Amino acid sequence: MTQTPLTILLAAPRGFCAGVDRAIQIVEVALERFGAPVYVRHEIVHNRFVVQSLEAKGAIFVDELDQVPDGVPVVFSAHGVPKSVPAAAEQRGLFYLDATCPLVSKVHREAERHFNEGRQIVLIGHAGHPEVIGTMGQLPPGAVVLVETVEDVATVRVDDPENLAYATQTTLSVDETASIVAALQARFPTIGGPKKEDICYATTNRQQAVKAIAPKVDALLVLGAPNSSNSKRLVEVAKIHGCQRAQLVQRAADIDWSALDGVATLGITAGASAPEVLVEEVMEAARARYAVTVEELRTAFEDITFKLPKPLLDGGAPSRPVPADA
C-alpha cells in the first residue's frame, strides 16, 4: 500500500534550553554523587517524561519541604522558589541544591535592586505559576503587584506611580508582553525596567522559529506539557502567525492522526522543557503512517550553557542535618 506523502517542517531552535538542561543535570549528578533518594521540591521542569525518567533513577518529587525527611539532599526546581523555602531548609539543616534557572535568578536580583532603591515592582506574569510565586516571594508582601493582561494595567493599584519598575516572567509571549509594557509606560511614564529584557533567549528563539514556520504549514504540533508556560505560548504564537491548526501534545501517543487528514505539511516544535527524544518519537509515529520528508527551518543558533552549583563541582557530600537549636 502506497503511503500518503507528508512533509515535516521542524522548527529550530526547539526543545531543551540551557536552564532546563542544567536543572536536570543537577538532579542526575546529585543522584550519582550522593545516591538515591534525592528529593525534589515540585517538578524539576514542567514535563512528565522528564520527571518520570528521574523518578526511575531514584528522585522523589514532593510538593512542599515538610515532605522531605531529614538527612537527604533536596533540589529546588528550575522555576525558582520564594526566599522562605531555602530559609526553612537552612533552619532544618537540610542540604539543598538550588536548580533555579540563572535567567530567573537574574529577575529576582533585579526585583531586589529596584526594591532597595525604593521602587514598587509591577510583575508581568501568570498568577499561580511557580516562577511568579518564586519572584514575588523574593520581597515582602505588597512589594510586588501582578498584571497578567493589557486590561489589568488600567486597574492595577500601586503605592506611588512615580516610583515603579516592571519585571516579567521569563516564559511569556514576546509580542503580548511588549503590549503590556507599552500600556504600563503609557500609564506610568517614569516606570523603570530591566537593563536587558527578562523574557529568556530560549523563549524568544522558539517563538521566532514558530513565527517563521507557521505560515508554511497546514498544522503544527508543539511537544510540551499542559502546565508549561513557554509551550502554551508557542501554540498561541502559531495561531496568531498563520497556523490555526496548532495544538499542544505531550507525546506521540496523544496525537489524533485522523484530525490531521488532508495535512500535506506538518510543523513540529518542542517547548523548552521537552526533550528531543519526544520529537523523535513523533517522527517515528509519522513515518509509520506516511511517506515522510523532513526539512528543518532554523532561525537562531544557541550555545549557552550554565555551570552546575558549586557543591556538585567540588565533589562535596551532603552535610549532616544540624538541629535548629544547635
PDB file of C-alpha atoms in Angstrom, residues 13 15-21 78-79 101-107 110 124 131 167-175 177 194 196-208 228-231 233-234 271-273 300 302 304 306:
ATOM      1  CA  PRO A  13      15.722  26.032  17.906  1.00  0.00           C
ATOM      2  CA  GLY A  15      13.331  21.699  22.980  1.00  0.00           C
ATOM      3  CA  PHE A  16      15.684  21.917  25.947  1.00  0.00           C
ATOM      4  CA  CYS A  17      17.190  25.259  26.901  1.00  0.00           C
ATOM      5  CA  ALA A  18      20.337  25.727  28.996  1.00  0.00           C
ATOM      6  CA  GLY A  19      18.378  26.320  32.217  1.00  0.00           C
ATOM      7  CA  VAL A  20      16.346  23.126  31.828  1.00  0.00           C
ATOM      8  CA  ASP A  21      19.427  21.118  30.866  1.00  0.00           C
ATOM      9  CA  ALA A  78      14.217  25.427  37.767  1.00  0.00           C
ATOM     10  CA  HIS A  79      11.312  27.853  38.223  1.00  0.00           C
ATOM     11  CA  CYS A 101      17.469  28.910  36.103  1.00  0.00           C
ATOM     12  CA  PRO A 102      20.120  31.664  36.216  1.00  0.00           C
ATOM     13  CA  LEU A 103      17.906  33.812  33.996  1.00  0.00           C
ATOM     14  CA  VAL A 104      15.106  33.556  36.564  1.00  0.00           C
ATOM     15  CA  SER A 105      17.604  34.390  39.302  1.00  0.00           C
ATOM     16  CA  LYS A 106      18.511  37.499  37.278  1.00  0.00           C
ATOM     17  CA  VAL A 107      14.876  38.645  37.514  1.00  0.00           C
ATOM     18  CA  GLU A 110      16.583  42.951  39.521  1.00  0.00           C
ATOM     19  CA  ILE A 124       4.042  40.790  34.283  1.00  0.00           C
ATOM     20  CA  GLU A 131       8.078  31.231  38.633  1.00  0.00           C
ATOM     21  CA  ALA A 167       9.796  42.837  35.599  1.00  0.00           C
ATOM     22  CA  THR A 168       8.443  39.877  33.664  1.00  0.00           C
ATOM     23  CA  GLN A 169       8.127  36.133  33.884  1.00  0.00           C
ATOM     24  CA  THR A 170      10.776  34.627  31.579  1.00  0.00           C
ATOM     25  CA  THR A 171       8.434  32.400  29.538  1.00  0.00           C
ATOM     26  CA  LEU A 172       5.811  34.833  28.222  1.00  0.00           C
ATOM     27  CA  SER A 173       4.720  35.705  24.701  1.00  0.00           C
ATOM     28  CA  VAL A 174       7.212  38.282  23.432  1.00  0.00           C
ATOM     29  CA  ASP A 175       4.586  40.230  21.474  1.00  0.00           C
ATOM     30  CA  THR A 177       4.435  41.251  26.819  1.00  0.00           C
ATOM     31  CA  PRO A 194      15.226  45.720  33.263  1.00  0.00           C
ATOM     32  CA  LYS A 196      18.047  43.616  29.392  1.00  0.00           C
ATOM     33  CA  GLU A 197      14.638  42.120  28.738  1.00  0.00           C
ATOM     34  CA  ASP A 198      13.513  39.439  31.180  1.00  0.00           C
ATOM     35  CA  ILE A 199      11.976  37.063  28.638  1.00  0.00           C
ATOM     36  CA  CYS A 200      14.719  34.499  28.205  1.00  0.00           C
ATOM     37  CA  TYR A 201      16.658  33.881  25.000  1.00  0.00           C
ATOM     38  CA  ALA A 202      15.192  30.387  24.625  1.00  0.00           C
ATOM     39  CA  THR A 203      11.574  31.533  24.872  1.00  0.00           C
ATOM     40  CA  THR A 204      12.270  34.286  22.343  1.00  0.00           C
ATOM     41  CA  ASN A 205      14.122  31.989  19.926  1.00  0.00           C
ATOM     42  CA  ARG A 206      11.462  29.265  19.997  1.00  0.00           C
ATOM     43  CA  GLN A 207       8.718  31.802  19.348  1.00  0.00           C
ATOM     44  CA  GLN A 208      10.691  33.300  16.443  1.00  0.00           C
ATOM     45  CA  SER A 228       4.363  24.518  30.609  1.00  0.00           C
ATOM     46  CA  SER A 229       4.008  28.258  30.072  1.00  0.00           C
ATOM     47  CA  ASN A 230       6.531  28.514  27.248  1.00  0.00           C
ATOM     48  CA  SER A 231       4.959  25.557  25.395  1.00  0.00           C
ATOM     49  CA  ARG A 233       2.782  30.322  24.281  1.00  0.00           C
ATOM     50  CA  LEU A 234       4.144  28.513  21.201  1.00  0.00           C
ATOM     51  CA  GLY A 271       8.853  23.661  24.366  1.00  0.00           C
ATOM     52  CA  ALA A 272      11.989  24.403  26.383  1.00  0.00           C
ATOM     53  CA  SER A 273      11.308  21.594  28.870  1.00  0.00           C
ATOM     54  CA  ALA A 300      18.889  31.030  15.512  1.00  0.00           C
ATOM     55  CA  GLU A 302      22.206  28.553  20.701  1.00  0.00           C
ATOM     56  CA  ILE A 304      24.631  28.966  26.034  1.00  0.00           C
ATOM     57  CA  PHE A 306      25.198  27.248  32.717  1.00  0.00           C
TER      58      PHE A 306
END
